């Protein structure tokens, strides 16, 4: 009997999980510099939460949700995205009574029943931020700049930023009606799916990958030409803030993001390292969402980044190298007779903050050295009866092949000084 991970899921093994931890750590450090605070919401919510927020006409709600009934007869859904749960939590916990805006970030798995393909899973991971309680265009710019700042902080150099405005309830219905008329006039050229979209959700016509549909949509009316004064001013202000920070962007009127809740600013960042599926993050403003959940009228904006695709981009950029420098130590035990003092040394080193390990499978000394090498330990400490007797141990720097003779009672201090100087980036200080 053998078990396999469910279709569309994958185990994140240590090599990959370490990269994820690194990306998450860089994210939380930076998000907190921008004064965003962590929030953790349940992985499942009442199904209504997503139907209400994302919209019943979207692909997500129609086909992609993991919805189930629990033993109490409630309809629950594994979260397909992170914004709706955060907004539900904002209303649920009366966070509108806290100082505004409330700036939050989250990380965790999301679930969508989609056809699995390279880099796309049914359980996938996202990092996201939400700023709730401000309609200031400067905070739209902050959201965009934070995302760009983050991508740069993990080593991505070439990025393209697309921005758009989707208007508001005052101007968008008029535009959608216009778009619908346009699509009806070109119905013969549209694919089967798109013909259904014309009635249901004309904005989705922009998402179709079919050549003929794309050709039609290239000449479709552009939402940016139909914005009212308020939305136009807002969009121009966002652009000025981006210009002030020297961030380049391309206005892309077709960028009408897949969920119903977006209003005004939307944005997306793509990486040329990712080929056709090249978006690594996107977001936008959602000024009606808090009301949808029964809260007072409250504007909000946020973004989400896909961890899987981000990892591929950072790998392709070769930017994980910086984190791979290890300073761990391995105690090679030359004789079983010294196992106990070796274990004492192990805990002394760990107590001093040095990542340290020892053999647990009874390998020969040669086998231990092979293991240490394979696992990439930076320092190997040799401990045998002779070392205990003389009080002097040999420490080998596996990277430089240099060997040091160190007094056993000074070893912990000596090594922690070296490790400290290395993790501070000042390189190895040679001592003996
Ligand atoms: Zn408007
Ligand atoms: Zn189509």
Coordinates of C-alpha atoms and ligand atoms in Angstrom, one line a residue:
X1 CA 0.0 0.0 0.0
X2 CA 1.4 3.4 -1.0
X3 CA -0.2 6.8 -0.6
X4 CA 0.3 9.8 -2.8
X5 CA -0.3 13.5 -2.3
X6 CA -3.7 14.5 -3.7
X7 CA -3.8 15.6 -7.3
X8 CA -2.8 19.2 -7.7
X9 CA -0.9 19.3 -4.4
X10 CA 2.8 18.9 -3.7
X11 CA 5.0 18.4 -0.7
X12 CA 7.3 21.3 0.0
X13 CA 10.6 19.5 0.9
X14 CA 13.3 21.1 3.0
X15 CA 15.3 22.6 0.2
X16 CA 12.3 24.4 -1.1
X17 CA 10.7 25.0 2.2
X18 CA 13.9 26.9 3.3
X19 CA 13.5 29.1 0.3
X20 CA 9.9 29.8 1.2
X21 CA 10.8 30.6 4.8
X22 CA 13.4 33.0 3.5
X23 CA 10.9 34.7 1.1
X24 CA 8.3 34.9 3.9
X25 CA 10.8 36.3 6.4
X26 CA 11.9 39.0 3.9
X27 CA 8.2 39.8 3.3
X28 CA 7.3 40.2 7.0
X29 CA 10.4 42.3 7.7
X30 CA 9.6 44.7 4.9
X31 CA 5.8 44.7 5.5
X32 CA 6.4 45.7 9.1
X33 CA 8.7 48.5 8.0
X34 CA 5.8 49.8 6.1
X35 CA 3.8 49.4 9.4
X36 CA 1.6 46.5 8.3
X37 CA 0.7 44.0 11.1
X38 CA 0.2 40.3 10.8
X39 CA -3.3 38.7 10.8
X40 CA -4.2 35.0 10.8
X41 CA -7.7 34.1 9.6
X42 CA -9.3 30.6 9.4
X43 CA -8.4 28.5 6.3
X44 CA -12.1 27.8 5.8
X45 CA -15.0 30.3 5.9
X46 CA -18.7 30.2 5.4
X47 CA -19.3 29.7 1.7
X48 CA -21.3 33.0 1.5
X49 CA -18.2 35.0 2.4
X50 CA -16.6 34.1 -1.0
X51 CA -19.9 34.2 -3.0
X52 CA -20.6 37.7 -1.7
X53 CA -17.0 39.0 -2.1
X54 CA -15.8 37.4 -5.3
X55 CA -19.1 37.4 -7.1
X56 CA -21.2 34.5 -8.2
X57 CA -20.4 35.0 -11.9
X58 CA -16.7 34.4 -11.5
X59 CA -14.9 31.2 -12.5
X60 CA -13.7 30.9 -8.9
X61 CA -17.2 30.7 -7.4
X62 CA -18.7 28.8 -10.3
X63 CA -16.2 26.0 -10.7
X64 CA -13.1 26.3 -8.5
X65 CA -14.1 26.3 -4.8
X66 CA -13.6 23.5 -2.4
X67 CA -17.0 23.6 -0.8
X68 CA -18.2 21.0 1.7
X69 CA -20.8 20.6 4.4
X70 CA -19.5 20.0 7.9
X71 CA -21.2 17.7 10.4
X72 CA -23.3 20.6 11.7
X73 CA -24.8 21.1 8.2
X74 CA -22.9 24.4 7.5
X75 CA -21.7 25.1 4.0
X76 CA -18.0 25.9 4.3
X77 CA -15.3 26.7 1.7
X78 CA -11.5 26.4 1.8
X79 CA -10.4 30.0 1.1
X80 CA -9.6 30.5 -2.6
X81 CA -8.1 33.9 -1.9
X82 CA -7.0 36.0 1.1
X83 CA -8.8 39.4 0.9
X84 CA -12.4 38.3 1.6
X85 CA -11.4 36.5 4.9
X86 CA -9.4 39.6 6.0
X87 CA -12.4 41.9 5.3
X88 CA -14.8 39.5 7.0
X89 CA -12.4 39.6 10.0
X90 CA -12.3 43.4 9.9
X91 CA -16.1 43.7 10.1
X92 CA -16.4 40.7 12.5
X93 CA -14.0 42.2 15.0
X94 CA -15.2 45.8 14.7
X95 CA -11.8 46.9 13.5
X96 CA -13.4 50.0 12.1
X97 CA -13.3 51.3 15.7
X98 CA -9.5 51.0 15.7
X99 CA -7.3 53.8 14.4
X100 CA -7.6 53.9 10.6
X101 CA -6.3 52.7 8.3
X102 CA -5.9 49.2 9.6
X103 CA -2.8 47.8 7.7
X104 CA -2.6 44.0 7.7
X105 CA -0.5 41.3 6.1
X106 CA -1.0 37.5 5.9
X107 CA 0.6 34.4 4.5
X108 CA -0.8 30.9 3.9
X109 CA -2.3 28.4 1.7
X110 CA -5.3 29.1 -0.7
X111 CA -7.3 26.4 -2.5
X112 CA -8.8 26.3 -6.0
X113 CA -10.0 23.4 -8.0
X114 CA -8.2 24.1 -11.2
X115 CA -6.6 22.0 -13.8
X116 CA -3.1 21.4 -12.4
X117 CA -0.2 22.6 -14.6
X118 CA 3.4 23.7 -14.3
X119 CA 3.7 26.1 -11.4
X120 CA -0.1 26.0 -10.6
X121 CA -1.5 23.9 -7.8
X122 CA -4.9 23.3 -6.1
X123 CA -3.3 24.2 -2.8
X124 CA -1.1 27.3 -3.4
X125 CA 0.5 29.8 -1.2
X126 CA 0.1 33.6 -1.1
X127 CA 1.6 36.5 0.7
X128 CA -0.7 39.5 0.9
X129 CA -1.3 42.9 2.4
X130 CA -4.5 44.9 3.0
X131 CA -4.8 48.6 4.0
X132 CA -8.4 49.2 5.1
X133 CA -10.0 52.6 5.9
X134 CA -8.4 55.1 3.5
X135 CA -9.2 56.2 0.0
X136 CA -6.1 58.4 -0.2
X137 CA -4.3 57.8 -3.6
X138 CA -1.1 57.9 -1.6
X139 CA -2.0 54.6 0.0
X140 CA -2.7 53.1 -3.4
X141 CA 0.9 54.1 -4.3
X142 CA 2.1 52.7 -1.1
X143 CA 0.6 49.3 -1.8
X144 CA 2.2 49.3 -5.3
X145 CA 5.6 50.6 -4.1
X146 CA 5.6 48.0 -1.3
X147 CA 5.1 45.2 -3.8
X148 CA 7.9 46.5 -6.0
X149 CA 10.2 47.1 -3.0
X150 CA 9.6 43.5 -1.9
X151 CA 10.4 42.0 -5.3
X152 CA 13.6 44.0 -5.4
X153 CA 14.5 43.0 -1.9
X154 CA 14.5 39.3 -2.9
X155 CA 16.7 40.1 -5.9
X156 CA 14.4 40.4 -8.8
X157 CA 15.7 43.0 -11.2
X158 CA 13.5 43.1 -14.3
X159 CA 9.9 43.8 -13.4
X160 CA 7.1 45.3 -15.4
X161 CA 4.4 47.1 -13.5
X162 CA 0.9 47.5 -15.1
X163 CA -1.6 49.8 -13.6
X164 CA -5.2 50.6 -14.4
X165 CA -8.4 52.1 -12.9
X166 CA -11.6 50.1 -13.0
X167 CA -13.8 53.0 -12.1
X168 CA -16.5 53.0 -9.5
X169 CA -20.2 52.2 -9.2
X170 CA -20.9 55.6 -10.8
X171 CA -18.9 55.0 -14.0
X172 CA -18.3 51.3 -14.4
X173 CA -21.9 50.1 -15.2
X174 CA -22.0 52.5 -18.1
X175 CA -18.7 51.2 -19.4
X176 CA -19.7 47.6 -18.9
X177 CA -22.9 48.2 -20.9
X178 CA -20.8 49.8 -23.7
X179 CA -18.5 46.8 -23.6
X180 CA -21.4 44.5 -23.9
X181 CA -22.8 46.3 -26.9
X182 CA -19.3 46.1 -28.5
X183 CA -19.0 42.4 -27.8
X184 CA -22.5 41.6 -29.1
X185 CA -21.6 43.4 -32.3
X186 CA -18.6 41.0 -32.6
X187 CA -20.2 37.9 -31.2
X188 CA -19.5 35.8 -34.3
X189 CA -15.7 36.2 -33.7
X190 CA -15.8 35.2 -30.0
X191 CA -15.3 31.7 -28.7
X192 CA -18.0 29.7 -27.0
X193 CA -16.9 30.6 -23.4
X194 CA -16.7 34.3 -24.3
X195 CA -20.2 34.3 -25.8
X196 CA -21.4 33.2 -22.4
X197 CA -19.4 35.9 -20.7
X198 CA -21.0 38.6 -22.8
X199 CA -24.2 38.4 -20.7
X200 CA -22.7 37.2 -17.4
X201 CA -19.6 39.3 -17.0
X202 CA -18.3 41.2 -20.0
X203 CA -15.2 42.4 -18.2
X204 CA -14.0 38.7 -18.2
X205 CA -13.7 38.9 -22.0
X206 CA -10.3 40.5 -21.5
X207 CA -9.0 37.3 -19.9
X208 CA -9.6 35.0 -22.8
X209 CA -6.4 33.6 -24.4
X210 CA -8.1 32.6 -27.7
X211 CA -6.4 34.5 -30.6
X212 CA -9.7 35.6 -32.2
X213 CA -11.1 36.9 -28.9
X214 CA -7.9 38.8 -28.2
X215 CA -8.1 40.4 -31.6
X216 CA -11.6 41.6 -30.9
X217 CA -10.8 42.8 -27.4
X218 CA -7.8 44.8 -28.6
X219 CA -10.2 47.3 -30.2
X220 CA -12.7 47.2 -27.4
X221 CA -13.6 50.5 -25.6
X222 CA -11.1 51.2 -22.8
X223 CA -12.3 51.8 -19.3
X224 CA -9.8 54.6 -18.8
X225 CA -11.7 56.7 -21.4
X226 CA -14.9 56.5 -19.4
X227 CA -13.9 57.3 -15.8
X228 CA -15.8 60.0 -14.0
X229 CA -14.0 63.1 -12.5
X230 CA -13.3 61.5 -9.1
X231 CA -11.9 58.3 -10.5
X232 CA -9.8 60.2 -13.1
X233 CA -8.4 62.5 -10.4
X234 CA -7.7 59.5 -8.1
X235 CA -5.9 57.6 -10.9
X236 CA -3.8 60.7 -11.8
X237 CA -2.8 61.2 -8.2
X238 CA -1.7 57.6 -7.9
X239 CA 0.4 58.1 -11.0
X240 CA 2.0 61.2 -9.7
X241 CA 3.0 59.4 -6.4
X242 CA 4.6 56.6 -8.5
X243 CA 6.4 59.2 -10.7
X244 CA 7.7 60.9 -7.6
X245 CA 9.4 57.7 -6.5
X246 CA 10.8 57.1 -10.0
X247 CA 8.8 53.9 -10.5
X248 CA 8.0 53.0 -14.1
X249 CA 4.7 51.6 -15.1
X250 CA 2.6 50.9 -18.1
X251 CA -1.1 51.8 -18.1
X252 CA -3.0 48.7 -19.2
X253 CA -6.8 49.4 -19.6
X254 CA -7.4 45.6 -20.1
X255 CA -6.2 45.0 -16.6
X256 CA -9.6 44.3 -15.1
X257 CA -8.7 41.8 -12.4
X258 CA -10.7 38.6 -12.1
X259 CA -12.7 39.3 -9.0
X260 CA -15.9 41.4 -8.8
X261 CA -14.8 43.5 -5.8
X262 CA -12.2 45.7 -7.4
X263 CA -12.8 49.5 -7.8
X264 CA -10.5 52.2 -9.0
X265 CA -6.8 51.3 -8.9
X266 CA -5.7 47.8 -10.1
X267 CA -2.2 46.7 -10.6
X268 CA -0.1 43.7 -11.6
X269 CA 3.6 43.0 -11.7
X270 CA 5.1 40.5 -14.2
X271 CA 8.5 39.0 -14.5
X272 CA 10.0 38.2 -17.9
X273 CA 11.7 35.2 -16.3
X274 CA 8.3 33.4 -16.0
X275 CA 7.3 33.0 -19.7
X276 CA 3.6 33.1 -20.6
X277 CA 2.2 32.8 -17.0
X278 CA 4.3 35.7 -15.9
X279 CA 2.4 37.5 -13.3
X280 CA 4.0 37.3 -9.8
X281 CA 1.7 39.6 -8.0
X282 CA -1.3 41.8 -8.3
X283 CA -3.9 43.8 -6.4
X284 CA -6.2 46.6 -6.3
X285 CA -8.7 48.8 -4.5
X286 CA -12.0 47.4 -3.2
X287 CA -14.1 50.3 -1.8
X288 CA -17.4 48.4 -1.6
X289 CA -16.2 45.2 0.1
X290 CA -16.6 46.2 3.7
X291 CA -20.2 47.2 3.1
X292 CA -20.8 43.9 1.3
X293 CA -19.9 42.3 4.6
X294 CA -22.3 44.5 6.6
X295 CA -19.8 47.0 7.8
X296 CA -19.9 50.8 7.4
X297 CA -18.7 52.3 4.0
X298 CA -15.0 51.7 4.2
X299 CA -12.5 51.9 1.4
X300 CA -9.6 49.4 1.1
X301 CA -6.7 48.3 -1.0
X302 CA -4.3 45.4 -1.1
X303 CA -2.3 42.9 -3.1
X304 CA -1.3 39.3 -3.1
X305 CA 1.8 37.5 -4.3
X306 CA 2.0 33.9 -5.4
X307 CA 4.8 32.1 -3.6
X308 CA 5.3 29.3 -6.1
X309 CA 5.8 31.6 -9.1
X310 CA 7.9 34.1 -7.0
X311 CA 10.2 31.2 -6.1
X312 CA 10.6 30.2 -9.7
X313 CA 11.5 33.8 -10.6
X314 CA 14.0 34.2 -7.8
X315 CA 15.6 30.9 -8.7
X316 CA 15.9 31.9 -12.3
X317 CA 17.4 35.2 -11.2
X318 CA 20.0 33.2 -9.2
X319 CA 19.1 35.3 -6.2
X320 CA 18.8 32.5 -3.6
X321 CA 22.6 32.2 -3.5
X322 CA 22.9 34.9 -0.8
X323 CA 20.9 32.9 1.7
X324 CA 22.7 29.6 1.2
X325 CA 25.8 30.6 3.1
X326 CA 25.7 28.3 6.1
X327 CA 27.6 28.6 9.4
X328 CA 26.5 25.3 11.0
X329 CA 28.9 23.1 12.9
X330 CA 29.1 19.3 13.0
X331 CA 30.8 17.3 15.8
X332 CA 32.6 14.3 14.4
X333 CA 33.0 11.7 17.1
X334 CA 36.2 9.7 16.6
X335 CA 35.3 7.1 19.2
X336 CA 32.1 5.9 20.8
X337 CA 33.8 6.3 24.2
X338 CA 33.5 10.1 23.9
X339 CA 29.9 10.2 22.7
X340 CA 28.7 11.6 26.1
X341 CA 31.2 14.5 26.3
X342 CA 30.4 15.1 22.6
X343 CA 26.7 15.4 23.3
X344 CA 27.6 17.9 26.1
X345 CA 29.5 20.0 23.6
X346 CA 26.6 19.8 21.2
X347 CA 24.3 21.4 23.7
X348 CA 26.9 23.9 24.8
X349 CA 27.2 25.1 21.1
X350 CA 23.5 25.1 20.6
X351 CA 23.1 27.1 23.8
X352 CA 25.5 29.7 22.4
X353 CA 23.3 30.0 19.3
X354 CA 25.3 28.0 16.9
X355 CA 23.4 25.5 14.7
X356 CA 25.1 22.2 15.5
X357 CA 24.5 18.5 14.9
X358 CA 26.0 15.2 15.6
X359 CA 25.8 11.6 14.1
X360 CA 22.8 9.5 15.2
X361 CA 23.3 6.4 13.1
X362 CA 26.6 5.0 14.3
X363 CA 28.7 6.0 11.2
X364 CA 32.5 5.5 11.2
X365 CA 34.6 8.7 11.4
X366 CA 35.0 8.6 7.6
X367 CA 31.3 8.2 7.2
X368 CA 30.6 11.1 9.5
X369 CA 32.9 13.3 7.5
X370 CA 31.2 12.3 4.3
X371 CA 27.8 13.1 5.8
X372 CA 29.0 16.5 7.1
X373 CA 30.2 17.3 3.7
X374 CA 27.1 16.3 1.9
X375 CA 24.9 18.2 4.3
X376 CA 27.0 21.3 3.8
X377 CA 28.1 22.0 7.4
X378 CA 30.6 24.8 7.5
X379 CA 32.7 23.6 10.5
X380 CA 33.6 20.1 11.5
X381 CA 34.8 19.7 15.1
X382 CA 36.9 16.5 15.7
X383 CA 36.4 15.0 19.1
X384 CA 38.2 11.8 20.3
X385 CA 39.8 10.5 23.5
X386 CA 43.1 12.3 22.6
X387 CA 41.3 15.7 22.2
X388 CA 39.7 15.2 25.6
X389 CA 43.0 14.3 27.2
X390 CA 45.0 17.3 25.7
X391 CA 42.1 19.7 25.9
X392 CA 42.7 20.8 22.3
X393 CA 40.3 20.1 19.5
X394 CA 40.7 20.4 15.7
X395 CA 38.2 22.5 13.9
X396 CA 38.1 22.4 10.1
X397 CA 36.5 25.2 8.0
X398 CA 35.0 23.0 5.3
X399 CA 34.7 26.0 2.9
X400 CA 38.3 27.2 3.1
X401 CA 39.8 23.8 4.2
X402 CA 41.7 25.7 6.9
X403 CA 42.2 23.8 10.1
X404 CA 42.5 25.3 13.6
X405 CA 43.6 23.8 16.9
X406 CA 41.4 25.3 19.6
X407 CA 41.4 24.9 23.4
X408 CA 38.3 22.8 24.2
X409 CA 37.2 25.2 27.0
X410 CA 37.5 28.2 24.6
X411 CA 35.8 26.5 21.6
X412 CA 32.2 27.8 22.2
X413 CA 33.4 31.4 22.5
X414 CA 35.7 31.1 19.6
X415 CA 33.1 29.6 17.3
X416 CA 30.3 31.9 18.3
X417 CA 32.6 34.9 17.6
X418 CA 33.3 33.6 14.1
X419 CA 29.7 32.8 13.4
X420 CA 28.6 36.2 14.6
X421 CA 31.1 38.0 12.4
X422 CA 30.0 35.8 9.4
X423 CA 26.3 36.3 9.9
X424 CA 27.0 40.1 10.1
X425 CA 28.6 39.7 6.7
X426 CA 32.2 40.7 7.6
X427 CA 33.6 37.4 6.4
X428 CA 35.8 35.0 8.3
X429 CA 38.2 36.4 10.8
X430 CA 41.2 34.2 11.1
X431 CA 42.1 33.2 14.6
X432 CA 44.0 30.4 16.2
Ligands
LIG1 ZN1 -15.8 56.6 -10.7
LIG2 ZN1 -12.8 33.7 -25.9

